[in-house]
Amino acid sequence: MTTRPPPRPRPTGPPCSTSRASTPTGPSSASSSSASAPAAEPVGPAGPGAGSVARMAKAPILTPQAEDFPRWYQDAVAKAELADNGPVRGTMVIRPYGWAIWERMQAEVDERIKATGTQNAYFPVLIPESYIEREKAHVEGFSHEFWTVTHGGGKELEEPVVVRPTSETVFGIYMAKWVQSYRDLPLLLNQWANVMRWELRPRLFLRTSEFLWQEGHTAHATEADAAAFAARVLHDVYEDFMVDVLAIPVLTGRKTSRERFPGATNTMTLEAMMRDGKALQMGTSHELGRNFAEAFDIRYLDDNGDQQLCWTTSWGVSTRMVGGLIMTHGDDRGLRLPPRVAPVQVVVLVVRDEQGAGERARLIVEELRAAGVRAELDARVDTSFGRRAVDWELKGVPVRLEVGPRDLANMSLTLVRRDHEGKDTIPLDGVGSRVADLLDDIQASLLHEARLRRDGGTAEVTSLDDAVEAARTGFARIPWSAVGDEGEDRLAEHGVTVRCLQRADGGLPAADDEPDLVAVVARAY
RNA sequence: CGGGAAGUGGCGCAGCUUGGUUAGCGCGCAGCGUUCGGGACGCUGAGGUCGCGGGUUCAAAUCCCGCCUUCCCGACCA
C-alpha cells in the first residue's frame, strides 16, 4: 500500500521478458530466474506451509498488488475472464463470468428497488439535443461528455440526437405528461440501461464510455417527501446491498457543491476504500429540487385545486461496482468473491477419477444444489490439478471441495476456503448444511476484514497538510470548517478531493452548512 | 485533451538502428504417450494481412506521413 518499493530489477516475467541483448532462450532465463527467485516478493512471513514455497518459486500469476496496483487490477480482470476492451475506445466487452457477477448484482439491487414501490420501465437511448438543453446546469455539466448522433439513414438529421449520458430529461418530459394530480404522486420509476459518456481515460468497469446501470427517477409532491425518498434509496437499497451482499463497507454522505450532480440540489454518495487506499464512488442519490420540474413543467393539481411544481430525485449504481468488488476484496491470487454475489459459490473438483471420485463429486454437487448452494462440478481430470485450483482461485470462488481417492478412502473431503490460507478435512456426511453455514461465515469475514482495513486506513486530522499526507495511503477525516471552498482547491492541487461530508457520528447531514460537519477526503478513482 | 511509452500468431516478447530469400522465442492451443493431492513432462503439430491507411524503394515488420488502439502521469467524470 505504501507504494514505492525499491524499484526491483524485474520481478515479474523472468522466463522471457528478461532478455534484451542476448539470446532469448535457455541460458539467460536460467541465470535470471536464479537471480530473481530470492528477490521474489516476500509474499509475507505470514505465508506458511509448503504450498506457498512452491508457489513462490514460480512467476506470480498476477502482478502483486504492492508492486503495481493498477496493473494487478488489469491482470485480475483478464485472468478471471471478466471483460475485454471493446473495439471502440472506452467500450467494454463483458465476458460470461463478469456478466454473471453483474446479473447477481442486478437481481439483488432490483429486488430492493422494487421493495420501495418503484416500477421498472424503459426509455430510449437517443435523446433530442434540445431536451438536454432545457436544464441549464445539466447541459453545462454534461456537454463535454456527449456522444452525438448527427446522421441517420445516410442523411444529416435536422436535429442532432444525444446518446443518453443519463435520462433526467426524457423522464422529465414523460413525467410531465403522466402526472396530473397529487393522486398520481409519488411517481416512482426506474430503468436498467446503458449510457454513454465521453471518457478521456477509460478503465474496465471503473470508467468506460459505455456502461450499464440502473437509473431511478421519481417525482414527489413535497420537498420533504423527495428528500426522504432519496435518502431511503441511499440506505435501504444501496447501502444495504453493498454491505450485505458485496461485503463492502461504505461511507454515506453528502457531496460538496463542486462535486454535485449537474442540476441537483443535493447529491448523496456511497464511498468505499479500495485496497490501495483510494476511494471509489459506488453509487449516488440526488435530490433535484424543482430544477427539472421547472424545465419540463412537471406539475400537479393539489387537493386545493392549485397548480404545484413537483420535486424530483434520481439515483443510480453501475457496472463500476464490479470494479469496486474486485479492488475491495481481491488479493495477489485473484478475486475473492463474497458468497452472496458469487455466481459459483462452491466448486467441487475431482482430483482424479478413481475409486468413484467422479460420481461422488456429482452427487455432492447435487446435494449442495438441493441445499440452495450455487455449486459447480469441475471434472476436467485431463487438466492438471494445480492448474484448475489456480483457475478457480483467480475467479474468486469462495469454497473449493476436492474429491479424490484419498478422501474417499476416509469418507471425507478436502475443503479450501478462498478467504484465507489452509485446507481442512471434513466428513462426507452433511456437506450441504456444513457448506451453507461456511458460506455465511466467509461472507461475514470478508466484510469484517474490509472494515478493519478501511478503519485502519482512516486518519483523524485537523489540518489540510495532515489530510494530504493521510490521503497518500488512505482516508482522512477533517473538520469541514477547516477545509471550505479554498481548502478544496488546496487539496485538489495534491490530487485529493472531499469525498463526502458527514456528521461527526457518520450520519447524513441535512445541509452543507450544518455546524460541526466532518469532511472525508481521499484520492479517488 | 496535454506529457511519456508501446502496438509483431490467443498472451508476453525478440527482430527494426545499418530495408534483402522460409519473421523467431516462451507461454497457451491440438494429437499421442508418461503423469496426476498446488500453475506437470516428452514428442509431434496448428496458428502471423508484422494495428490501419498512404508514401519512398527493384524490395518495407524495418524508413517517412496520417489515423486508430492500449498503458503510465495530469486536468473531467458513475
XYZ file of C-alpha atoms (C1' of nucleotides) in Angstrom, chain A residues 25 58-59 61 70 74 89-90 145 197 200-201 207-208 211 281 318 320 352 384-387 393 400 402 404-407 414 423, chain B residues 1-2 11-15 24-29 31 34-40 68-78:
64
model
C 16.208 -18.646 -24.576
C 7.230 -19.644 -9.954
C 6.470 -16.340 -11.553
C 0.261 -15.279 -11.787
C -3.446 -0.770 -11.398
C -5.950 -5.343 -15.126
C -12.047 3.240 -27.335
C -13.674 3.144 -23.945
C -19.287 14.168 -22.281
C -20.231 9.461 -21.688
C -10.594 10.546 -21.567
C -9.118 7.706 -19.625
C -14.637 4.155 -16.130
C -15.821 3.205 -19.574
C -21.556 1.498 -19.066
C -17.774 6.287 -5.518
C -23.465 0.947 -12.316
C -18.459 0.254 -11.753
C -8.615 -37.941 -10.089
C -3.690 -30.836 -14.053
C -4.921 -30.349 -10.547
C -2.818 -27.275 -9.856
C -3.975 -25.550 -12.992
C -8.828 -19.036 -7.151
C -13.474 -25.426 -3.186
C -11.616 -31.536 -3.514
C -10.024 -37.725 -4.732
C -9.341 -41.354 -3.933
C -7.517 -40.396 -0.769
C -10.539 -38.519 0.545
C -10.843 -31.645 1.418
C -7.117 -26.694 3.893
C -7.256 16.844 -24.120
C -1.670 17.770 -22.638
C -0.932 -13.831 -24.169
C 4.172 -11.952 -23.171
C 8.292 -10.544 -26.138
C 12.831 -10.511 -29.836
C 13.844 -8.770 -34.746
C 11.819 -16.099 -34.376
C 11.252 -17.404 -28.889
C 8.447 -18.537 -24.194
C 3.537 -19.488 -22.538
C -1.058 -21.092 -24.277
C -3.671 -24.314 -28.047
C -2.838 -35.006 -31.072
C 4.099 -40.723 -19.465
C 1.981 -38.255 -15.312
C -1.680 -36.576 -11.704
C -3.496 -34.107 -3.869
C -0.915 -26.745 -5.914
C 0.172 -23.432 -12.436
C 3.301 -31.405 -14.952
C -6.679 4.112 -34.609
C -5.862 1.497 -30.075
C -3.529 0.316 -25.349
C -0.622 1.515 -20.905
C 1.528 5.289 -17.322
C 1.221 10.576 -15.388
C -2.063 15.035 -15.139
C -6.973 18.039 -15.833
C -13.069 15.895 -16.284
C -16.438 12.076 -14.560
C -20.666 6.768 -12.142
